[in-house]
Amino acid sequence: MMESGAPVCHTCGEHVGLNANGEAFVACHECNFPICKTCFEYELKEGRKVCLRCGNPYDENLLDEVEKASGDRSTMASHLNKSEDVGIHARHISTVSTLDSEMTEDNGNPIWKNRVESWKEKKNKKKKPSTTKAEREAQVPPEQQMEDKPAGDASLPLSTIIPIPKNRIAPYRTVIVMRLIILGLFFHYRITNPVDSAFGLWLTSVICEIWFAFSWVLDQFPKWYPINRETYVERLSARYEREGEPSELAAVDFFVSTVDPLKEPPLITANTVLSILALDYPVDKVSCFVSDDGAAMLTFESLVETADFARKWVPFCKKFSIEPRAPEFYFSQKIDYLKDKVQPSFVKERRAMKRDYEEFKIRINALVAKAQKTPEEGWTMQDGTPWPGNNTRDHPGMIQVFLGNSGALDIEGNELPRLVYVSREKRPGYQHHKKAGAENALVRVSAVLTNAPFILNLDCDHYVNNSKAVREAMCFLMDPQVGRDVCYVQFPQRFDGIDRSDRYANRNIVFFDVNMKGLDGIQGPVYVGTGCVFNRQALYGYGPSSMPSLPKSSSSSCSWCGCCSCCCPGKKAPKDPSELYRDAKREELDAAIFNLREIDNYDEYERSMLISQMSFEKTFGLSSVFIESTLMENGGVAESANPSTLIKEAIHVISCGYEEKTEWGKEIGWIYGSVTEDILTGFKMHCRGWRSIYCMPLRPAFKGSAPINLSDRLHQVLRWALGSVEIFLSRHCPLWYGFGGGRLKWLQRLAYVNTIVYPFTSLPLIAYCSLPAICLLTGKFIIPTLSNLASVLFLGLFVSIIVTAVLELRWSGVSIEDLWRNEQFWVIGGVSAHFFAVFQGFLKMLAGIDTNFTVTTKAADDAEFGELYIVKWTTLLIPPTTLLIVNMVGVVAGFSDALNKGYEAWGPLFGKVFFSFWVILHLYPFLKGLMGRQNRTPTIVVLWSVLLASVFSLVWVRINPFVNNANSSTVAQSCISIDC
C-alpha cells in the first residue's frame, strides 16, 4: 500500500513536493488538483495555463514564480541530459485543434505509439528507487508523520506460511524416493520374467502397471511442498479500517450463476444471495450480480422477494453476529443457538425472524408452483407487458438493480449492498458458451456498473458459511508483499447433506486437503469453479506487475522439446511472429495499466479517440466505457462515465454479438473450449506468471450441495472427465502449451497434466480389473512362480504403498476412512464415467458427435438421505456391473477348479482370489448403490451370502458326505458285476 503523507501527483505518481513555505505544493487553489512542480512546469511549457480538472486559470503570482525559477535553472539544465525527465513527465498530449494533423507521423505510426512509449519509460523509471523512505518522510511535516503512522499491528504481515514440520514431511519424501526405487526394481523383474503360458495376460498387466506408476508420479510429486497458511483478519482491520475514517477495504463484486430454476431451486439461490448481502464487510464495498442464463421469470420474481426479505434479514444477522447467514441453514442447525448470545431481545427477534422466513418460503414455493405450467401466451409481468424472456433462446438482454440505489434501505434505515439481476441477450445462430459465457457477461456488466478490483464467483447452491470469508481473502490480495502477483484466492469446497459414510466420496477430502495444499507450495491451487476471489486484472489477460520481462533466451526454442535451449544449447530458433506480436501487445497493455491515471486528464473526445487507436477494441470489444474501466487497476467507476447511460452501456456489453472478433474466451475472461472452463481459466493465468493462494479458514468459507445418488454422482464425474479430455485435445493442452515464457513451474505443469490425462487411466483400469476373473476362469496367472527376491520386491512395494498413505495422513490430517473412500471411488469412476468420457470426448472433438446418457429413476425413498437409495438406470452402470459379476463368477469357478484338482491347486488360487477380492472391495459402494435399500438388509450380507453359498455348495458336492468312500466303491463293483 502506498504510504500516506504528502499528496501524490495525478500525472506521474510522484509526491507533489513542498513550496517555499514548507507546505504541500498546490497549483490550483480552486479544486486542489494534485500535480507536482515538474509536471506543472511542463504544462506551462506546452502553453496550457488552466487547471486540468476544473479548467480555471492558474494564479498569476504562481506562474511568475515558476517562470522565474525555470529561468534561473536554464543554464544548468542545458548541461544535463533531459531524457529521464522527459521519460517520466512527458505526456505527448495533443490538443483537439491539432489532433487531426498529428494523428499520424511520417512513418505511419499512430499517436498512441508515442503514449505507449512514454508509459513504458515511466514504468521503468518507477521501478528505480528514486528516494529512500527516510528522505520521503523528511519531506512531510512531523505532525503529519505522527498522524499517519500506523498504530499497533497494522504494519505487520496479514498472513504467514506455516510449513509442514520436518519430522513429518522428511519421512514422507524419503518413502516416496524409496518407492520410486522399488518400482524400478519391480518393473525390471516384471519385464525380465515373462509368463510364457499366459503371455497376453502378462503383457497386458505390465502395460497397465506402467501406466499406473506414471499416473502415481503425476499425482504424487506436485505434493512435494505442502504448506499451510494463517491469516490475521484483525491486522487487516487495523490497517484499512481506522476509527473515524472511511473504510479502505477493496470492493468486491459477487457473481452468482443459475440457469434453470426448476432444477436449481429458487429458494437455494435466494439463500446464497442473502448470505452475500449479510456479509461482515462494508456495504458500499459489496455488489451481488445474479446471472439468469435461462431468462426465467421465476428467477426474477424470486429475487424481488429476496430483496424485500433482505431488508429484515441483513440487520438481524449483523446485530446478533449469527453464523451462517443463509436463513435456511441457520434455522436448521441442531445446535444451541443461545450460545454466546447476551442480548435479552435475541430470542424474541429470532422467533419473529424465523416466522418471517417461513412466510418468505411460502411465497417462494407459491411462485415455484405457479411456474410448473407455462401459459400458452407466455408469462406477463405485473404491468401487463409480456416477459421479455418467454423465448429462452431468443430474447434481449435484461438488467434490473434491486438494491444499492437511492432509497433501498433496510428496516433500520441503513444502506444495503447492491443486488443486480442480469440476463444476457440470446439469439439464434450465436454461440453462447454456457457458464463461461455467462461469467464473462457478468465481468463486463460489473465493470460498467461497479468495477470492483476483485471478483468472487459462487454457484447458486454455494452459500457463504463464514461471514468473514472475504476478509480472509483480502489478507492475501491486499497485502502489498503477497498480493502483487496473486491472480486468485481459492477456498476449499465443503458440502451439506452428505451421508455420514460419504459412500461416493462426495466431499473430495483427499483432493481439497492434500493435493491443493501441495499445489499451494508450488504456484498455487487450481481453480475449481466456485468459491474463488479473482483479481480482476488477471481476468483481463494482464501479467503480474512483479513479473520481469522475458529474457531473450526464453524466446529460443528447441527442435526436440520446442520450449528451451537446455537440450540444444548451441541452436537457437526465433520465436514465432504471432507470439512476438502477442507479447508486444501485452507489454503495451501492461504499460497502459501502470500509468492509467493519465487517461483522466483527457477530455471525452481525446479519450475515445485514443482508446480506439490502441487496439483495445479488438481485445475487449466496442465499449469505450468498459475499456476505460480495464485501465483502472484499483477499480471504481470512471469519473467520465455518465450515470444516466450506464445501464444502457451495460445492456450493450451483454449483447450476443459483443464478443465477436475479440479476445473474450481466448485470452481474457473465462476461457472457452471445455465444459470444465475453471481448469482452463486458472491454467492460462498460471502460464502468464501469476500465482494463486489456497485459503482454509477454521470455519469453512462456503458450503454447497452435492449429488449423493450414484447415477447423479457418476454423471457429475463424467462431465469433469469430459472437460479434461477436451482440454487434452485442444491447443491449451499442458503437454505443449505455455512453454514460451517459462513462467509455469514444472511441478505445477505436472499437476495440470494430471488433471487432463486421468480419464485415460480408465482404459488400463478396466483391463486390470478384468484380469483376475480371466485368470480364475482360465487357470492361468500373470505372475510366474515367485523367487525369494521377487517375494521381497512385492512385499516392499506393498509396504511402501501403505507407509506412503500413512505418512500422508499424518501431515494432512485426513482420516483413513476418507482415504479409503477416495480409493474406492477412483476405481468406480474410472471404470464407468471416465471410460465413457474418453470416447465421448474423441467423438465430440474429432467427429463433432455429442452423445448424452439418459438417467431413468427406478425406485425412490422418502426417508433421511432418501436420494442415496434411489436407483437410476444409466449406461454408465454397465461396465462396473459387468466387472462385479465376472469377478464373482470367477471366484466361484476358481474354488470349483481347486476342489477338483486337489490340495496342490489351493496355493495358486490364493493369489488369484486375493486379486479378485481387491476388485470387488473397491466396487463395493457401487454394488451397494445398485442394490438400493433392499428392505434394509445390509448389502454386505447379500454379497457374502451369495459367495459363501456358492463356495459351500461346491465343497458340499465335492465332499459328498452322505456316501463314504468304502460304500461307494462296493456299490460300484456290485453294479458292474450285475449281469442284466
PDB file of N, CA, C and O in Angstrom, residues 651-705:
ATOM      1  N   ILE A 651     -26.263  -2.947 -20.889  1.00  0.00           N
ATOM      2  CA  ILE A 651     -27.048  -3.772 -21.811  1.00  0.00           C
ATOM      3  C   ILE A 651     -26.250  -4.045 -23.084  1.00  0.00           C
ATOM      4  O   ILE A 651     -26.285  -5.151 -23.644  1.00  0.00           O
ATOM      5  N   HIS A 652     -25.501  -3.035 -23.525  1.00  0.00           N
ATOM      6  CA  HIS A 652     -24.709  -3.196 -24.751  1.00  0.00           C
ATOM      7  C   HIS A 652     -23.629  -4.264 -24.587  1.00  0.00           C
ATOM      8  O   HIS A 652     -23.413  -5.088 -25.498  1.00  0.00           O
ATOM      9  N   VAL A 653     -22.957  -4.318 -23.435  1.00  0.00           N
ATOM     10  CA  VAL A 653     -21.831  -5.242 -23.275  1.00  0.00           C
ATOM     11  C   VAL A 653     -22.285  -6.674 -23.058  1.00  0.00           C
ATOM     12  O   VAL A 653     -21.449  -7.590 -23.065  1.00  0.00           O
ATOM     13  N   ILE A 654     -23.602  -6.920 -22.862  1.00  0.00           N
ATOM     14  CA  ILE A 654     -24.080  -8.301 -22.750  1.00  0.00           C
ATOM     15  C   ILE A 654     -24.856  -8.719 -23.992  1.00  0.00           C
ATOM     16  O   ILE A 654     -25.559  -9.733 -23.978  1.00  0.00           O
ATOM     17  N   SER A 655     -24.738  -7.953 -25.056  1.00  0.00           N
ATOM     18  CA  SER A 655     -25.386  -8.346 -26.311  1.00  0.00           C
ATOM     19  C   SER A 655     -24.685  -9.581 -26.869  1.00  0.00           C
ATOM     20  O   SER A 655     -23.490  -9.808 -26.634  1.00  0.00           O
ATOM     21  N   CYS A 656     -25.421 -10.391 -27.622  1.00  0.00           N
ATOM     22  CA  CYS A 656     -24.894 -11.688 -28.065  1.00  0.00           C
ATOM     23  C   CYS A 656     -23.757 -11.540 -29.069  1.00  0.00           C
ATOM     24  O   CYS A 656     -22.942 -12.452 -29.221  1.00  0.00           O
ATOM     25  N   GLY A 657     -23.666 -10.410 -29.762  1.00  0.00           N
ATOM     26  CA  GLY A 657     -22.599 -10.235 -30.740  1.00  0.00           C
ATOM     27  C   GLY A 657     -21.422  -9.441 -30.234  1.00  0.00           C
ATOM     28  O   GLY A 657     -20.498  -9.163 -31.008  1.00  0.00           O
ATOM     29  N   TYR A 658     -21.421  -9.091 -28.942  1.00  0.00           N
ATOM     30  CA  TYR A 658     -20.355  -8.222 -28.425  1.00  0.00           C
ATOM     31  C   TYR A 658     -18.987  -8.892 -28.485  1.00  0.00           C
ATOM     32  O   TYR A 658     -17.975  -8.245 -28.741  1.00  0.00           O
ATOM     33  N   GLU A 659     -18.929 -10.197 -28.262  1.00  0.00           N
ATOM     34  CA  GLU A 659     -17.644 -10.885 -28.166  1.00  0.00           C
ATOM     35  C   GLU A 659     -17.059 -11.260 -29.520  1.00  0.00           C
ATOM     36  O   GLU A 659     -15.924 -11.749 -29.576  1.00  0.00           O
ATOM     37  N   GLU A 660     -17.792 -11.050 -30.590  1.00  0.00           N
ATOM     38  CA  GLU A 660     -17.287 -11.439 -31.898  1.00  0.00           C
ATOM     39  C   GLU A 660     -16.039 -10.640 -32.265  1.00  0.00           C
ATOM     40  O   GLU A 660     -15.983  -9.426 -32.071  1.00  0.00           O
ATOM     41  N   LYS A 661     -15.039 -11.332 -32.779  1.00  0.00           N
ATOM     42  CA  LYS A 661     -13.772 -10.747 -33.213  1.00  0.00           C
ATOM     43  C   LYS A 661     -13.056 -10.038 -32.069  1.00  0.00           C
ATOM     44  O   LYS A 661     -12.413  -9.009 -32.258  1.00  0.00           O
ATOM     45  N   THR A 662     -13.194 -10.574 -30.860  1.00  0.00           N
ATOM     46  CA  THR A 662     -12.462 -10.070 -29.699  1.00  0.00           C
ATOM     47  C   THR A 662     -11.692 -11.225 -29.070  1.00  0.00           C
ATOM     48  O   THR A 662     -11.717 -12.357 -29.559  1.00  0.00           O
ATOM     49  N   GLU A 663     -11.021 -10.937 -27.964  1.00  0.00           N
ATOM     50  CA  GLU A 663     -10.233 -11.955 -27.267  1.00  0.00           C
ATOM     51  C   GLU A 663     -11.003 -12.611 -26.131  1.00  0.00           C
ATOM     52  O   GLU A 663     -10.426 -13.394 -25.373  1.00  0.00           O
ATOM     53  N   TRP A 664     -12.285 -12.294 -26.000  1.00  0.00           N
ATOM     54  CA  TRP A 664     -13.073 -12.911 -24.936  1.00  0.00           C
ATOM     55  C   TRP A 664     -13.146 -14.419 -25.137  1.00  0.00           C
ATOM     56  O   TRP A 664     -13.489 -14.899 -26.210  1.00  0.00           O
ATOM     57  N   GLY A 665     -12.827 -15.154 -24.061  1.00  0.00           N
ATOM     58  CA  GLY A 665     -12.846 -16.602 -24.120  1.00  0.00           C
ATOM     59  C   GLY A 665     -11.615 -17.211 -24.743  1.00  0.00           C
ATOM     60  O   GLY A 665     -11.462 -18.438 -24.720  1.00  0.00           O
ATOM     61  N   LYS A 666     -10.750 -16.381 -25.313  1.00  0.00           N
ATOM     62  CA  LYS A 666      -9.500 -16.866 -25.905  1.00  0.00           C
ATOM     63  C   LYS A 666      -8.308 -16.501 -25.024  1.00  0.00           C
ATOM     64  O   LYS A 666      -7.500 -17.359 -24.692  1.00  0.00           O
ATOM     65  N   GLU A 667      -8.224 -15.224 -24.680  1.00  0.00           N
ATOM     66  CA  GLU A 667      -7.122 -14.759 -23.852  1.00  0.00           C
ATOM     67  C   GLU A 667      -7.599 -14.062 -22.576  1.00  0.00           C
ATOM     68  O   GLU A 667      -6.833 -13.940 -21.629  1.00  0.00           O
ATOM     69  N   ILE A 668      -8.830 -13.578 -22.558  1.00  0.00           N
ATOM     70  CA  ILE A 668      -9.316 -12.842 -21.395  1.00  0.00           C
ATOM     71  C   ILE A 668     -10.624 -13.456 -20.907  1.00  0.00           C
ATOM     72  O   ILE A 668     -11.361 -14.097 -21.664  1.00  0.00           O
ATOM     73  N   GLY A 669     -10.899 -13.234 -19.623  1.00  0.00           N
ATOM     74  CA  GLY A 669     -12.110 -13.763 -19.025  1.00  0.00           C
ATOM     75  C   GLY A 669     -12.032 -15.262 -18.817  1.00  0.00           C
ATOM     76  O   GLY A 669     -10.952 -15.870 -18.813  1.00  0.00           O
ATOM     77  N   TRP A 670     -13.197 -15.870 -18.616  1.00  0.00           N
ATOM     78  CA  TRP A 670     -13.269 -17.335 -18.551  1.00  0.00           C
ATOM     79  C   TRP A 670     -12.998 -17.889 -19.944  1.00  0.00           C
ATOM     80  O   TRP A 670     -13.580 -17.445 -20.928  1.00  0.00           O
ATOM     81  N   ILE A 671     -12.142 -18.894 -20.029  1.00  0.00           N
ATOM     82  CA  ILE A 671     -11.675 -19.395 -21.325  1.00  0.00           C
ATOM     83  C   ILE A 671     -12.653 -20.441 -21.852  1.00  0.00           C
ATOM     84  O   ILE A 671     -13.107 -21.322 -21.119  1.00  0.00           O
ATOM     85  N   TYR A 672     -12.965 -20.343 -23.148  1.00  0.00           N
ATOM     86  CA  TYR A 672     -13.879 -21.274 -23.796  1.00  0.00           C
ATOM     87  C   TYR A 672     -13.106 -22.488 -24.329  1.00  0.00           C
ATOM     88  O   TYR A 672     -11.888 -22.475 -24.411  1.00  0.00           O
ATOM     89  N   GLY A 673     -13.861 -23.512 -24.691  1.00  0.00           N
ATOM     90  CA  GLY A 673     -13.261 -24.679 -25.307  1.00  0.00           C
ATOM     91  C   GLY A 673     -13.380 -25.949 -24.496  1.00  0.00           C
ATOM     92  O   GLY A 673     -12.932 -27.006 -24.940  1.00  0.00           O
ATOM     93  N   SER A 674     -13.979 -25.868 -23.299  1.00  0.00           N
ATOM     94  CA  SER A 674     -14.118 -27.055 -22.469  1.00  0.00           C
ATOM     95  C   SER A 674     -15.278 -26.837 -21.510  1.00  0.00           C
ATOM     96  O   SER A 674     -15.549 -25.702 -21.090  1.00  0.00           O
ATOM     97  N   VAL A 675     -15.959 -27.938 -21.148  1.00  0.00           N
ATOM     98  CA  VAL A 675     -17.035 -27.817 -20.159  1.00  0.00           C
ATOM     99  C   VAL A 675     -16.469 -27.570 -18.775  1.00  0.00           C
ATOM    100  O   VAL A 675     -17.180 -27.106 -17.883  1.00  0.00           O
ATOM    101  N   THR A 676     -15.187 -27.865 -18.567  1.00  0.00           N
ATOM    102  CA  THR A 676     -14.513 -27.512 -17.316  1.00  0.00           C
ATOM    103  C   THR A 676     -13.688 -26.251 -17.562  1.00  0.00           C
ATOM    104  O   THR A 676     -12.460 -26.282 -17.593  1.00  0.00           O
ATOM    105  N   GLU A 677     -14.410 -25.146 -17.743  1.00  0.00           N
ATOM    106  CA  GLU A 677     -13.743 -23.880 -18.026  1.00  0.00           C
ATOM    107  C   GLU A 677     -12.899 -23.405 -16.856  1.00  0.00           C
ATOM    108  O   GLU A 677     -11.999 -22.568 -17.019  1.00  0.00           O
ATOM    109  N   ASP A 678     -13.164 -23.931 -15.653  1.00  0.00           N
ATOM    110  CA  ASP A 678     -12.417 -23.496 -14.484  1.00  0.00           C
ATOM    111  C   ASP A 678     -10.943 -23.894 -14.585  1.00  0.00           C
ATOM    112  O   ASP A 678     -10.049 -23.067 -14.341  1.00  0.00           O
ATOM    113  N   ILE A 679     -10.670 -25.151 -14.940  1.00  0.00           N
ATOM    114  CA  ILE A 679      -9.290 -25.610 -15.062  1.00  0.00           C
ATOM    115  C   ILE A 679      -8.556 -24.802 -16.126  1.00  0.00           C
ATOM    116  O   ILE A 679      -7.412 -24.356 -15.930  1.00  0.00           O
ATOM    117  N   LEU A 680      -9.207 -24.566 -17.247  1.00  0.00           N
ATOM    118  CA  LEU A 680      -8.587 -23.857 -18.361  1.00  0.00           C
ATOM    119  C   LEU A 680      -8.281 -22.409 -17.996  1.00  0.00           C
ATOM    120  O   LEU A 680      -7.212 -21.879 -18.322  1.00  0.00           O
ATOM    121  N   THR A 681      -9.203 -21.764 -17.292  1.00  0.00           N
ATOM    122  CA  THR A 681      -9.010 -20.366 -16.917  1.00  0.00           C
ATOM    123  C   THR A 681      -7.846 -20.206 -15.945  1.00  0.00           C
ATOM    124  O   THR A 681      -6.992 -19.324 -16.117  1.00  0.00           O
ATOM    125  N   GLY A 682      -7.780 -21.051 -14.926  1.00  0.00           N
ATOM    126  CA  GLY A 682      -6.669 -20.977 -13.987  1.00  0.00           C
ATOM    127  C   GLY A 682      -5.341 -21.319 -14.632  1.00  0.00           C
ATOM    128  O   GLY A 682      -4.306 -20.710 -14.311  1.00  0.00           O
ATOM    129  N   PHE A 683      -5.357 -22.277 -15.549  1.00  0.00           N
ATOM    130  CA  PHE A 683      -4.120 -22.673 -16.231  1.00  0.00           C
ATOM    131  C   PHE A 683      -3.543 -21.513 -17.038  1.00  0.00           C
ATOM    132  O   PHE A 683      -2.326 -21.281 -17.035  1.00  0.00           O
ATOM    133  N   LYS A 684      -4.394 -20.771 -17.740  1.00  0.00           N
ATOM    134  CA  LYS A 684      -3.909 -19.635 -18.528  1.00  0.00           C
ATOM    135  C   LYS A 684      -3.270 -18.573 -17.630  1.00  0.00           C
ATOM    136  O   LYS A 684      -2.255 -17.969 -17.984  1.00  0.00           O
ATOM    137  N   MET A 685      -3.868 -18.346 -16.461  1.00  0.00           N
ATOM    138  CA  MET A 685      -3.311 -17.350 -15.546  1.00  0.00           C
ATOM    139  C   MET A 685      -1.945 -17.781 -15.026  1.00  0.00           C
ATOM    140  O   MET A 685      -1.009 -16.977 -14.941  1.00  0.00           O
ATOM    141  N   HIS A 686      -1.820 -19.045 -14.663  1.00  0.00           N
ATOM    142  CA  HIS A 686      -0.529 -19.525 -14.172  1.00  0.00           C
ATOM    143  C   HIS A 686       0.528 -19.465 -15.267  1.00  0.00           C
ATOM    144  O   HIS A 686       1.708 -19.203 -14.983  1.00  0.00           O
ATOM    145  N   CYS A 687       0.141 -19.683 -16.520  1.00  0.00           N
ATOM    146  CA  CYS A 687       1.101 -19.587 -17.621  1.00  0.00           C
ATOM    147  C   CYS A 687       1.615 -18.167 -17.804  1.00  0.00           C
ATOM    148  O   CYS A 687       2.717 -17.971 -18.343  1.00  0.00           O
ATOM    149  N   ARG A 688       0.837 -17.171 -17.403  1.00  0.00           N
ATOM    150  CA  ARG A 688       1.274 -15.775 -17.531  1.00  0.00           C
ATOM    151  C   ARG A 688       2.180 -15.353 -16.377  1.00  0.00           C
ATOM    152  O   ARG A 688       2.668 -14.220 -16.365  1.00  0.00           O
ATOM    153  N   GLY A 689       2.404 -16.237 -15.422  1.00  0.00           N
ATOM    154  CA  GLY A 689       3.287 -15.904 -14.316  1.00  0.00           C
ATOM    155  C   GLY A 689       2.588 -15.599 -13.018  1.00  0.00           C
ATOM    156  O   GLY A 689       3.252 -15.345 -12.004  1.00  0.00           O
ATOM    157  N   TRP A 690       1.262 -15.606 -13.008  1.00  0.00           N
ATOM    158  CA  TRP A 690       0.542 -15.376 -11.757  1.00  0.00           C
ATOM    159  C   TRP A 690       0.690 -16.580 -10.833  1.00  0.00           C
ATOM    160  O   TRP A 690       0.993 -17.685 -11.281  1.00  0.00           O
ATOM    161  N   ARG A 691       0.460 -16.369  -9.553  1.00  0.00           N
ATOM    162  CA  ARG A 691       0.334 -17.466  -8.620  1.00  0.00           C
ATOM    163  C   ARG A 691      -1.002 -17.342  -7.904  1.00  0.00           C
ATOM    164  O   ARG A 691      -1.599 -16.257  -7.864  1.00  0.00           O
ATOM    165  N   SER A 692      -1.485 -18.429  -7.380  1.00  0.00           N
ATOM    166  CA  SER A 692      -2.749 -18.439  -6.650  1.00  0.00           C
ATOM    167  C   SER A 692      -2.495 -18.851  -5.204  1.00  0.00           C
ATOM    168  O   SER A 692      -1.425 -19.369  -4.864  1.00  0.00           O
ATOM    169  N   ILE A 693      -3.489 -18.623  -4.371  1.00  0.00           N
ATOM    170  CA  ILE A 693      -3.369 -18.878  -2.935  1.00  0.00           C
ATOM    171  C   ILE A 693      -4.501 -19.800  -2.503  1.00  0.00           C
ATOM    172  O   ILE A 693      -5.638 -19.680  -2.979  1.00  0.00           O
ATOM    173  N   TYR A 694      -4.189 -20.714  -1.596  1.00  0.00           N
ATOM    174  CA  TYR A 694      -5.202 -21.615  -1.036  1.00  0.00           C
ATOM    175  C   TYR A 694      -5.491 -21.174   0.388  1.00  0.00           C
ATOM    176  O   TYR A 694      -4.595 -21.147   1.237  1.00  0.00           O
ATOM    177  N   CYS A 695      -6.729 -20.813   0.645  1.00  0.00           N
ATOM    178  CA  CYS A 695      -7.132 -20.274   1.950  1.00  0.00           C
ATOM    179  C   CYS A 695      -8.096 -21.248   2.612  1.00  0.00           C
ATOM    180  O   CYS A 695      -9.167 -21.536   2.073  1.00  0.00           O
ATOM    181  N   MET A 696      -7.722 -21.744   3.797  1.00  0.00           N
ATOM    182  CA  MET A 696      -8.538 -22.712   4.530  1.00  0.00           C
ATOM    183  C   MET A 696      -8.815 -22.194   5.942  1.00  0.00           C
ATOM    184  O   MET A 696      -8.131 -22.571   6.900  1.00  0.00           O
ATOM    185  N   PRO A 697      -9.785 -21.290   6.089  1.00  0.00           N
ATOM    186  CA  PRO A 697     -10.108 -20.814   7.443  1.00  0.00           C
ATOM    187  C   PRO A 697     -10.686 -21.941   8.294  1.00  0.00           C
ATOM    188  O   PRO A 697     -11.183 -22.945   7.775  1.00  0.00           O
ATOM    189  N   LEU A 698     -10.606 -21.767   9.615  1.00  0.00           N
ATOM    190  CA  LEU A 698     -11.098 -22.799  10.525  1.00  0.00           C
ATOM    191  C   LEU A 698     -12.578 -23.063  10.292  1.00  0.00           C
ATOM    192  O   LEU A 698     -13.016 -24.221  10.258  1.00  0.00           O
ATOM    193  N   ARG A 699     -13.361 -21.997  10.152  1.00  0.00           N
ATOM    194  CA  ARG A 699     -14.755 -22.161   9.785  1.00  0.00           C
ATOM    195  C   ARG A 699     -14.843 -22.144   8.268  1.00  0.00           C
ATOM    196  O   ARG A 699     -14.408 -21.174   7.638  1.00  0.00           O
ATOM    197  N   PRO A 700     -15.368 -23.197   7.637  1.00  0.00           N
ATOM    198  CA  PRO A 700     -15.421 -23.232   6.163  1.00  0.00           C
ATOM    199  C   PRO A 700     -16.050 -21.973   5.594  1.00  0.00           C
ATOM    200  O   PRO A 700     -17.081 -21.506   6.072  1.00  0.00           O
ATOM    201  N   ALA A 701     -15.417 -21.429   4.559  1.00  0.00           N
ATOM    202  CA  ALA A 701     -15.880 -20.169   3.983  1.00  0.00           C
ATOM    203  C   ALA A 701     -17.218 -20.331   3.272  1.00  0.00           C
ATOM    204  O   ALA A 701     -18.117 -19.499   3.417  1.00  0.00           O
ATOM    205  N   PHE A 702     -17.359 -21.398   2.494  1.00  0.00           N
ATOM    206  CA  PHE A 702     -18.570 -21.623   1.709  1.00  0.00           C
ATOM    207  C   PHE A 702     -18.979 -23.082   1.838  1.00  0.00           C
ATOM    208  O   PHE A 702     -18.145 -23.968   2.028  1.00  0.00           O
ATOM    209  N   LYS A 703     -20.270 -23.314   1.713  1.00  0.00           N
ATOM    210  CA  LYS A 703     -20.796 -24.673   1.717  1.00  0.00           C
ATOM    211  C   LYS A 703     -21.811 -24.807   0.593  1.00  0.00           C
ATOM    212  O   LYS A 703     -22.543 -23.863   0.287  1.00  0.00           O
ATOM    213  N   GLY A 704     -21.852 -25.997   0.023  1.00  0.00           N
ATOM    214  CA  GLY A 704     -22.773 -26.237  -1.077  1.00  0.00           C
ATOM    215  C   GLY A 704     -23.421 -27.596  -0.958  1.00  0.00           C
ATOM    216  O   GLY A 704     -23.324 -28.269   0.070  1.00  0.00           O
ATOM    217  N   SER A 705     -24.069 -27.987  -2.023  1.00  0.00           N
ATOM    218  CA  SER A 705     -24.736 -29.283  -2.066  1.00  0.00           C
ATOM    219  C   SER A 705     -24.076 -30.131  -3.148  1.00  0.00           C
ATOM    220  O   SER A 705     -23.539 -29.610  -4.122  1.00  0.00           O
TER     221      SER A 705
END
